[in-house]
XYZ file of C-alpha atoms in Angstrom:
630
model
C 12.273 45.902 30.344
C 12.191 47.771 27.029
C 14.950 50.164 28.057
C 17.250 47.372 29.167
C 16.840 45.736 25.757
C 17.918 48.889 23.963
C 20.730 49.329 26.437
C 22.132 45.944 25.421
C 21.265 45.939 21.717
C 22.495 49.366 20.638
C 26.035 49.111 22.100
C 26.220 45.629 20.613
C 25.417 47.090 17.182
C 28.121 49.700 17.459
C 30.630 47.086 18.643
C 29.903 44.807 15.710
C 30.001 47.449 13.025
C 33.011 49.385 14.289
C 35.229 46.333 13.938
C 38.143 46.633 11.513
C 39.407 43.612 9.655
C 43.043 42.519 9.617
C 44.105 40.733 6.456
C 47.688 39.610 5.795
C 48.848 41.641 8.713
C 47.358 44.882 7.416
C 44.576 46.746 9.133
C 41.813 47.671 6.716
C 39.501 50.433 7.912
C 36.156 51.084 6.274
C 35.957 54.143 3.994
C 34.889 57.253 5.986
C 31.238 57.388 4.820
C 30.677 53.649 5.259
C 30.719 53.398 9.086
C 28.067 56.097 9.308
C 25.860 54.398 6.713
C 26.268 50.988 8.309
C 25.577 52.440 11.733
C 22.392 54.111 10.556
C 21.203 50.967 8.809
C 22.056 48.802 11.808
C 20.190 51.120 14.153
C 17.189 51.130 11.838
C 17.319 47.334 11.596
C 17.588 46.939 15.348
C 14.721 49.361 15.864
C 12.504 47.336 13.539
C 13.609 44.107 15.212
C 12.939 45.585 18.641
C 9.487 46.772 17.588
C 8.600 43.324 16.188
C 9.845 41.478 19.254
C 8.300 43.849 21.793
C 4.912 43.564 20.078
C 4.994 39.808 20.682
C 6.037 39.848 24.358
C 3.375 39.479 27.066
C 5.428 38.840 30.206
C 8.155 40.817 31.941
C 10.484 38.135 33.278
C 12.338 36.971 30.155
C 16.033 37.389 29.415
C 17.224 38.939 26.168
C 18.944 35.694 25.150
C 15.809 33.650 25.788
C 13.632 36.011 23.764
C 16.064 36.261 20.861
C 16.500 32.486 20.649
C 12.729 32.006 20.647
C 12.274 34.761 18.042
C 14.837 33.192 15.712
C 13.377 29.693 16.222
C 9.835 30.908 15.496
C 10.948 32.723 12.350
C 12.983 29.729 11.113
C 10.208 27.206 11.736
C 7.694 29.601 10.191
C 9.759 29.815 7.007
C 10.128 26.030 6.908
C 6.404 25.623 7.492
C 5.524 27.842 4.554
C 7.912 25.946 2.271
C 6.597 22.567 3.414
C 2.990 23.690 3.005
C 3.711 24.725 -0.607
C 5.285 21.326 -1.200
C 2.301 19.567 0.370
C -0.117 21.553 -1.787
C 1.823 20.571 -4.914
C 1.880 16.922 -3.830
C -1.892 16.812 -3.341
C -2.296 17.642 -7.046
C -0.410 14.500 -8.108
C -1.102 11.987 -5.345
C -0.661 8.825 -7.404
C 2.776 9.914 -8.633
C 3.958 11.101 -5.211
C 2.777 7.922 -3.490
C 4.638 5.738 -5.984
C 7.791 7.866 -5.612
C 7.547 7.495 -1.829
C 7.122 3.722 -2.069
C 9.996 3.188 -4.522
C 12.286 5.380 -2.403
C 11.622 3.121 0.596
C 12.184 -0.057 -1.431
C 15.415 1.156 -3.075
C 16.885 2.253 0.244
C 16.270 -1.150 1.843
C 16.892 -3.354 -1.195
C 20.166 -4.775 0.168
C 18.762 -5.845 3.529
C 17.860 -9.436 4.353
C 14.189 -8.517 4.029
C 14.711 -6.552 0.818
C 16.466 -9.491 -0.838
C 13.748 -11.858 0.349
C 11.134 -9.907 -1.611
C 13.549 -8.704 -4.303
C 12.801 -5.039 -3.721
C 15.336 -4.040 -6.361
C 13.257 -5.501 -9.199
C 9.974 -3.858 -8.151
C 9.129 -1.035 -10.536
C 5.756 0.253 -9.391
C 3.028 0.038 -6.751
C 1.190 -2.703 -8.618
C 4.282 -4.910 -8.645
C 4.854 -4.312 -4.935
C 1.275 -5.192 -4.002
C 1.375 -8.330 -6.140
C 4.601 -9.571 -4.569
C 4.396 -8.522 -0.921
C 1.607 -9.812 1.369
C -0.329 -7.727 3.865
C 1.427 -8.036 7.234
C 0.847 -7.743 10.970
C 3.279 -7.397 13.872
C 3.803 -11.148 14.062
C 5.522 -11.020 10.669
C 8.241 -8.714 12.080
C 8.768 -9.909 15.639
C 11.655 -12.248 14.815
C 13.404 -9.666 12.606
C 13.167 -6.969 15.285
C 14.552 -9.357 17.897
C 17.544 -9.946 15.612
C 18.074 -6.180 15.300
C 17.782 -5.793 19.083
C 20.524 -8.414 19.418
C 22.834 -6.382 17.176
C 22.348 -7.797 13.686
C 22.497 -5.139 10.964
C 20.630 -4.712 7.684
C 17.848 -7.093 8.619
C 14.827 -4.979 7.581
C 16.270 -1.492 7.128
C 19.643 -0.314 5.847
C 20.350 2.027 8.755
C 20.617 1.458 12.471
C 17.459 2.412 14.393
C 17.724 5.281 16.844
C 15.478 3.464 19.301
C 13.283 0.402 19.537
C 9.959 2.146 20.000
C 7.291 0.623 22.220
C 3.662 1.085 21.174
C 1.047 2.084 23.747
C -0.647 -1.332 23.629
C -4.141 0.139 23.349
C -5.565 -2.711 21.303
C -3.299 -5.556 22.411
C 0.160 -6.292 23.802
C 2.788 -3.569 23.295
C 4.790 -4.021 20.114
C 8.441 -3.069 19.626
C 8.970 -1.182 16.373
C 11.917 0.574 14.764
C 12.320 4.334 14.854
C 14.887 5.959 12.583
C 16.350 9.341 11.763
C 14.069 9.484 8.706
C 11.028 8.898 10.945
C 11.913 11.952 13.027
C 12.827 14.115 10.023
C 9.537 13.359 8.257
C 7.581 14.066 11.433
C 9.261 17.424 11.945
C 9.251 18.697 8.366
C 5.959 17.277 7.107
C 4.132 17.438 10.437
C 5.403 19.933 13.004
C 6.323 22.797 10.674
C 3.139 22.484 8.602
C 0.878 22.386 11.661
C 2.618 25.318 13.337
C 2.053 27.360 10.191
C -1.615 26.303 10.121
C -1.869 27.229 13.802
C -0.308 30.655 13.208
C -2.780 31.421 10.452
C -5.814 30.194 12.406
C -4.795 31.738 15.735
C -2.701 34.885 15.052
C -2.413 35.504 18.803
C -0.274 32.363 19.086
C 2.438 34.086 17.010
C 3.898 35.645 20.135
C 6.967 35.299 22.316
C 5.125 33.707 25.204
C 6.289 30.636 27.010
C 4.457 27.337 26.700
C 3.632 24.989 29.550
C 4.261 21.551 28.123
C 3.147 18.592 30.205
C 5.614 15.841 29.364
C 7.848 13.544 31.339
C 11.200 11.811 31.211
C 10.448 8.188 30.273
C 12.430 5.190 31.451
C 14.486 3.593 28.712
C 16.109 0.217 28.890
C 18.785 -1.194 26.611
C 18.538 -4.050 24.158
C 21.187 -6.754 24.043
C 23.083 -4.622 21.503
C 22.674 -1.428 23.513
C 19.831 0.099 21.471
C 17.492 2.187 23.656
C 14.007 0.694 24.134
C 11.182 3.070 24.967
C 8.647 5.523 23.515
C 9.448 7.535 20.398
C 7.319 10.524 21.381
C 8.613 13.967 22.282
C 10.590 13.819 25.536
C 12.506 16.398 27.588
C 15.736 14.838 26.348
C 14.792 15.105 22.675
C 13.632 18.689 23.310
C 16.673 19.747 25.353
C 17.682 22.513 22.900
C 14.322 24.287 23.236
C 13.524 23.755 26.926
C 13.987 27.500 27.461
C 10.733 27.988 25.503
C 8.825 26.171 28.252
C 7.852 27.372 31.720
C 9.212 24.232 33.394
C 12.970 24.553 34.065
C 15.381 21.842 32.957
C 16.202 20.485 36.475
C 12.543 19.427 36.889
C 13.005 16.799 34.194
C 15.645 15.062 36.278
C 12.929 14.141 38.799
C 11.985 10.463 38.308
C 8.510 10.679 39.865
C 5.777 11.663 37.390
C 3.681 12.999 40.287
C 6.488 15.262 41.507
C 7.324 16.425 37.972
C 3.664 17.315 37.428
C 3.716 19.431 40.596
C 6.756 21.296 39.261
C 5.052 21.770 35.869
C 2.128 23.359 37.706
C 4.232 25.442 40.088
C 6.291 27.148 37.394
C 3.196 27.559 35.227
C 1.003 29.266 37.846
C 3.762 31.658 38.885
C 3.930 32.963 35.287
C 0.739 34.875 34.320
C 1.907 35.297 30.705
C 1.709 31.623 29.621
C 0.556 31.492 25.997
C -0.033 27.802 25.280
C -0.764 24.599 27.191
C 0.649 21.620 25.330
C 0.837 17.846 25.624
C 0.689 14.842 23.331
C -2.834 14.022 24.480
C -5.736 15.920 26.043
C -5.879 13.301 28.826
C -2.510 14.524 30.158
C -3.762 18.119 30.273
C -6.983 17.015 31.967
C -5.158 15.119 34.709
C -2.867 18.120 35.206
C -5.907 20.272 35.987
C -7.333 17.681 38.377
C -3.972 17.728 40.199
C -4.095 21.538 40.225
C -7.534 21.408 41.835
C -6.267 19.003 44.498
C -3.006 20.815 45.340
C -3.672 24.506 44.675
C -3.189 25.564 48.294
C 0.243 23.936 48.433
C 1.190 25.587 45.136
C 0.068 29.039 46.299
C 2.129 28.696 49.478
C 5.224 27.856 47.424
C 4.687 30.886 45.178
C 4.151 33.119 48.208
C 7.227 31.899 50.088
C 9.494 31.235 47.101
C 9.916 27.589 48.107
C 9.577 24.083 46.703
C 7.204 21.851 48.672
C 8.991 19.474 51.073
C 6.443 16.817 50.076
C 8.388 16.330 46.831
C 11.102 13.711 46.824
C 14.006 15.541 45.179
C 17.747 14.998 45.046
C 19.459 17.753 47.095
C 21.242 19.184 44.026
C 18.040 19.240 41.989
C 16.124 20.903 44.830
C 18.858 23.498 45.216
C 18.808 24.376 41.496
C 15.017 24.639 41.485
C 14.861 26.735 44.659
C 17.383 29.152 43.132
C 14.718 29.932 40.520
C 12.064 30.712 43.132
C 11.557 34.096 44.763
C 8.791 35.073 47.182
C 5.907 36.623 45.248
C 3.118 37.631 47.601
C 1.310 39.631 44.921
C 1.039 36.704 42.505
C 0.103 34.361 45.366
C -2.782 36.659 46.338
C -3.997 36.705 42.726
C -3.831 32.913 42.529
C -5.622 32.418 45.836
C -8.472 34.658 44.693
C -8.760 32.828 41.348
C -8.860 29.391 42.971
C -11.371 30.413 45.634
C -13.646 31.635 42.842
C -13.877 28.039 41.548
C -12.372 25.966 38.775
C -14.830 26.611 35.980
C -12.846 28.572 33.368
C -9.807 28.639 35.671
C -7.259 28.451 32.807
C -8.213 31.804 31.316
C -8.236 33.480 34.747
C -4.796 32.155 35.694
C -3.330 33.038 32.314
C -5.224 35.967 30.713
C -3.051 35.760 27.582
C -3.610 32.020 27.080
C -4.166 31.505 23.356
C -4.424 27.779 22.850
C -4.458 24.228 24.172
C -2.336 22.131 21.821
C -3.090 18.404 22.205
C -4.693 15.499 20.394
C -8.335 15.358 21.504
C -9.755 12.860 19.023
C -10.255 9.098 19.358
C -9.883 7.840 22.915
C -8.986 11.382 24.021
C -12.254 12.901 22.854
C -13.945 12.850 26.275
C -10.959 14.564 27.944
C -11.029 17.345 25.368
C -14.746 17.838 25.914
C -14.366 17.972 29.700
C -11.554 20.522 29.427
C -13.537 22.746 27.071
C -16.647 22.550 29.241
C -14.898 23.169 32.563
C -11.255 24.019 33.204
C -10.410 25.541 29.808
C -13.696 27.216 29.005
C -13.255 29.782 26.241
C -9.784 28.594 25.162
C -9.377 27.246 21.593
C -8.098 23.695 21.117
C -5.950 22.422 18.262
C -5.419 18.709 17.588
C -2.521 18.962 15.105
C -1.503 15.465 14.076
C -2.736 12.039 13.243
C 0.305 10.001 14.163
C 1.355 6.738 15.765
C 4.505 4.905 16.774
C 4.688 3.880 13.111
C 5.135 7.540 12.115
C 3.289 10.597 10.825
C 0.014 9.785 9.056
C -1.842 13.075 8.636
C -2.015 16.769 9.536
C -4.953 18.912 10.600
C -5.036 21.949 8.296
C -8.351 23.180 9.753
C -7.560 24.053 13.402
C -10.759 25.992 14.033
C -13.167 23.292 12.886
C -14.780 21.249 15.689
C -14.473 17.954 13.792
C -10.919 16.628 13.797
C -10.037 15.985 10.163
C -6.587 15.056 8.938
C -5.093 15.374 5.469
C -3.020 12.275 4.758
C 0.650 13.132 4.116
C 1.485 11.531 0.742
C 5.273 11.645 1.256
C 5.302 10.283 4.802
C 3.900 6.800 4.138
C 2.671 4.752 1.210
C -0.958 4.117 2.137
C -3.417 1.431 1.160
C -7.014 1.157 2.284
C -8.854 -1.991 3.281
C -12.650 -1.545 3.044
C -14.400 -1.988 6.389
C -16.558 -4.730 4.879
C -13.422 -6.757 4.048
C -11.601 -6.590 7.389
C -12.014 -10.288 8.153
C -11.215 -11.647 4.679
C -8.110 -13.844 4.377
C -6.773 -12.221 1.196
C -8.507 -8.834 0.984
C -8.037 -6.412 -1.884
C -6.846 -2.925 -0.995
C -7.407 0.466 -2.597
C -4.961 3.332 -3.128
C -5.325 7.009 -2.205
C -6.808 7.935 -5.557
C -9.318 5.064 -5.386
C -11.057 5.601 -2.031
C -14.556 7.060 -1.824
C -15.913 9.860 0.330
C -18.130 8.599 3.153
C -16.574 5.124 3.243
C -14.506 3.655 6.102
C -11.253 1.734 5.721
C -8.468 0.166 7.725
C -5.123 1.813 6.988
C -2.348 -0.350 5.555
C 0.980 1.478 5.593
C 4.506 1.141 4.244
C 6.687 3.476 6.284
C 10.268 4.666 6.451
C 11.263 2.348 9.292
C 10.775 -1.191 8.058
C 7.035 -1.898 7.932
C 5.667 -3.010 4.571
C 1.931 -3.295 3.831
C 1.385 -3.259 7.578
C -2.045 -3.264 9.228
C -1.868 -0.606 11.926
C -5.393 -1.422 13.143
C -6.867 2.082 12.705
C -10.227 2.465 10.991
C -10.667 5.855 9.336
C -13.510 7.458 7.441
C -12.834 9.446 4.264
C -14.693 12.734 4.775
C -13.525 14.457 1.603
C -10.506 15.371 -0.497
C -8.024 18.233 -0.627
C -7.296 18.317 -4.343
C -6.634 14.583 -4.963
C -5.587 13.690 -1.417
C -7.981 12.029 1.071
C -9.042 13.782 4.265
C -9.878 11.337 7.060
C -11.477 11.169 10.485
C -10.265 8.572 12.966
C -13.074 6.132 13.819
C -11.751 3.362 16.046
C -9.067 0.766 16.693
C -9.895 -2.770 15.572
C -8.928 -4.196 18.930
C -11.112 -1.648 20.728
C -14.403 -2.925 19.295
C -17.095 -4.608 21.408
C -18.100 -7.839 19.732
C -19.728 -10.651 21.714
C -22.058 -11.914 18.954
C -20.708 -10.330 15.766
C -22.398 -6.958 16.418
C -19.104 -4.982 16.184
C -19.809 -1.883 18.255
C -16.997 0.630 17.712
C -15.537 2.992 20.299
C -17.109 6.010 18.569
C -20.549 4.366 18.472
C -20.441 3.345 22.117
C -19.192 6.747 23.288
C -22.023 8.469 21.436
C -24.574 6.280 23.221
C -22.861 6.796 26.581
C -22.899 10.583 26.201
C -26.607 10.457 25.325
C -27.310 8.398 28.450
C -25.226 10.610 30.763
C -27.184 13.628 29.493
C -30.298 11.942 30.950
C -28.726 11.407 34.379
C -29.387 14.635 36.366
C -26.226 16.198 37.770
C -23.897 13.619 36.214
C -20.716 14.467 34.340
C -18.683 11.769 32.599
C -15.096 11.582 33.899
C -13.902 8.316 32.329
C -15.034 4.890 31.218
C -14.007 1.455 29.947
C -15.891 -1.656 28.882
C -15.248 -5.372 29.013
C -16.930 -8.235 27.230
C -18.430 -10.574 29.821
C -16.451 -13.509 28.497
C -13.141 -12.311 29.934
C -14.606 -12.213 33.455
C -16.025 -15.742 33.311
C -18.153 -16.934 36.207
C -17.053 -14.139 38.542
C -19.977 -11.898 37.477
C -22.689 -14.539 37.020
C -25.231 -14.762 34.230
C -25.036 -16.821 31.074
C -25.917 -14.431 28.249
C -22.910 -12.547 26.842
C -23.111 -8.849 27.623
C -21.061 -5.692 28.151
C -19.633 -4.861 31.545
C -19.382 -1.046 31.621
C -17.233 0.800 34.163
C -17.978 4.516 34.541
C -16.439 7.236 36.672
C -18.856 10.139 37.145
C -18.679 13.530 38.790
C -21.706 14.890 40.615
C -23.375 11.493 41.113
C -22.630 8.654 43.541
C -25.418 6.270 42.575
C -27.701 5.374 39.667
C -31.086 3.683 39.672
C -31.610 0.560 37.600
C -33.809 2.615 35.287
C -31.009 5.133 34.746
C -28.485 2.372 34.049
C -30.831 0.802 31.526
C -30.946 4.092 29.586
C -27.426 3.340 28.331
C -28.620 0.055 26.838
C -31.579 1.837 25.217
C -29.335 4.569 23.784
C -27.016 2.005 22.186
C -29.995 0.149 20.732
C -31.144 3.421 19.146
C -27.718 3.989 17.616
C -26.990 0.400 16.515
C -29.654 -1.620 14.708
C -27.455 -4.732 14.873
C -27.026 -4.480 18.638
C -30.772 -3.897 19.008
C -31.628 -7.010 16.987
C -29.403 -9.182 19.193
C -30.930 -7.652 22.323
C -34.500 -8.295 21.080
C -33.634 -11.919 20.284
C -31.996 -12.309 23.703
C -28.651 -13.285 22.156
C -26.995 -10.439 24.071
C -27.941 -9.712 27.655
C -28.472 -6.215 29.109
C -25.422 -4.137 29.955
C -24.205 -4.098 33.501
C -23.217 -0.570 34.471
C -20.785 -0.187 37.376
C -19.937 3.161 38.960
C -16.345 3.210 40.175
C -14.745 5.427 42.791
C -13.156 8.777 41.992
C -9.590 8.332 40.750
C -10.098 4.670 39.817
C -9.087 5.248 36.199
C -5.992 7.206 37.199
C -4.967 4.220 39.316
C -5.733 1.878 36.422
C -3.549 4.019 34.169
C -0.606 3.627 36.551
C -1.108 -0.134 36.627
C -1.330 -0.383 32.829
C 1.773 1.764 32.356
C 3.742 -0.374 34.789
C 2.631 -3.590 33.061
C 3.414 -2.441 29.504
C 6.417 -0.104 30.004
C 4.326 2.659 28.414
C 5.361 6.265 29.030
C 2.966 8.879 30.406
C 3.726 10.791 27.195
C 2.130 8.105 24.996
C -0.478 6.416 27.216
C -4.049 6.135 25.929
C -6.804 4.677 28.106
C -8.117 1.332 26.855
C -11.826 1.704 26.128
C -12.256 -2.059 25.750
C -10.357 -4.077 28.346
C -8.810 -7.271 27.000
C -7.089 -8.432 30.182
C -9.117 -9.999 32.953
C -6.969 -8.435 35.677
C -7.852 -4.899 34.493
C -11.592 -5.613 34.508
C -11.283 -7.205 37.958
C -9.316 -4.162 39.159
C -12.254 -1.912 38.244
C -14.741 -4.369 39.750
C -12.927 -3.910 43.050
C -13.291 -0.129 42.668
C -17.053 -0.341 42.172
C -19.106 1.849 44.525
C -22.527 1.316 42.961
């Protein structure tokens, strides 16, 4: 491979530098010594470039164009990342000033909209004036305005036209339709992507290589609003990444396949045939986890395709798409034999055996994705570092993780992405609560985030509860705690997702042979008389590996563990105000089926789906009841 590179690059150098320039009809040749000097310098430059590139290459099946384009992209993004990090560092030294600049920029830009005139944005001079004039809002305050925009009306909330009407994942309630703009994407890329890639490069130097990434993402279904505005997720999609698809192992034709199941197979096929994969990437750890479970189920089929150079006939593909994909396949008996041996050895630590040069799993593994990250680290991806880069939502970029190697996922709030206010956890249910600003929050305290973003949300409750764990200069560092709508609360006890998961993990550790695969809860009230009993309680649905049944004593350990962790829950249990939990074991794959049902009901993309830890719809709880095996 190295020789072929030089064979292309050196003649190219001579061709470029031996050109003469014609100006006004005259041919101007370089002075005699100059061609020699330029040639020597160009050869030296190409030699240095070649040495740098070759030191970063792990595989042997890349084209020169593909490698050069990746090299240039990495260098460009690296430079941007360093500049943005310097800017972020400077901003964290003057948080109050930067936050006010960010707020006033948003207000000035949208001052001539219907909404801006309603609140007289033009006359607002500072954060105090804004907070005094504008109320705290929820989605209901924007629904009518967004419907008007969807119908084609302009300058309702924001001055520009939205790129898409972005659907939220609906984790803590019905899906909401929000605006996504060019500024939203620009902020996310500059303040988020470039900064995190630079942090990743510094923390994991091995990731600074010219290896391909396997990115598990899918082509979502968009529909059109009345005015022709696309409606769908605003996460990274194959379409939005079309200019860099050559950096991924999955070829472009695979993204024309409508079936998520078939696309996943193609992701896996082109990943396993390439032993030099450097990174596994997805928005969420859950997507990576389900990819490995599919790999475990279909490895024999995949090995046969690698061996024969075919695409499984079980996939439903358009003839043209199949033809383009098959053109990229060649029989590879040697790689197939390697794969077969790896799979027959078992799936513990399989990622590092399949891809010896695998440097990183890049995915969010905090919040509702925490259990998937833990299962990957303990089993499939044993020994591979994980990096959870962003704290972000449909509303935009919120924070960046500057500490990739730390086990706790902490995010530095981005002071130029959103204007942030903080509602103390003790004041969540007040009618007119008082908020704090970035420079006013206290370490160790928890708050609900109130944001004013670039795409038409002002003093908006996003429903996330975060804990301030410290400061970077003057800027808060936060840990995600829970979603308001994902809290168990049958008697005012308010058990958060993090609290319940901690108790569940403690209980599972006391169940011999059991490994937690997934879980959800429901408050007994949504199921009514169908489950019997009068005292309100938690209905807990658990999918386990290694165990098919639990004794009543084992089930009761979960209740005991939560009582140990929550004094409020324990007091209600002692008084009999809350009944004992009812723990249901569901069949293998039940939560994957539930995910499909939820996605179909809410138009959520596989790229943005997060499992609901507290079920708010009766039909979902009843679905899992029907999947109960013990």
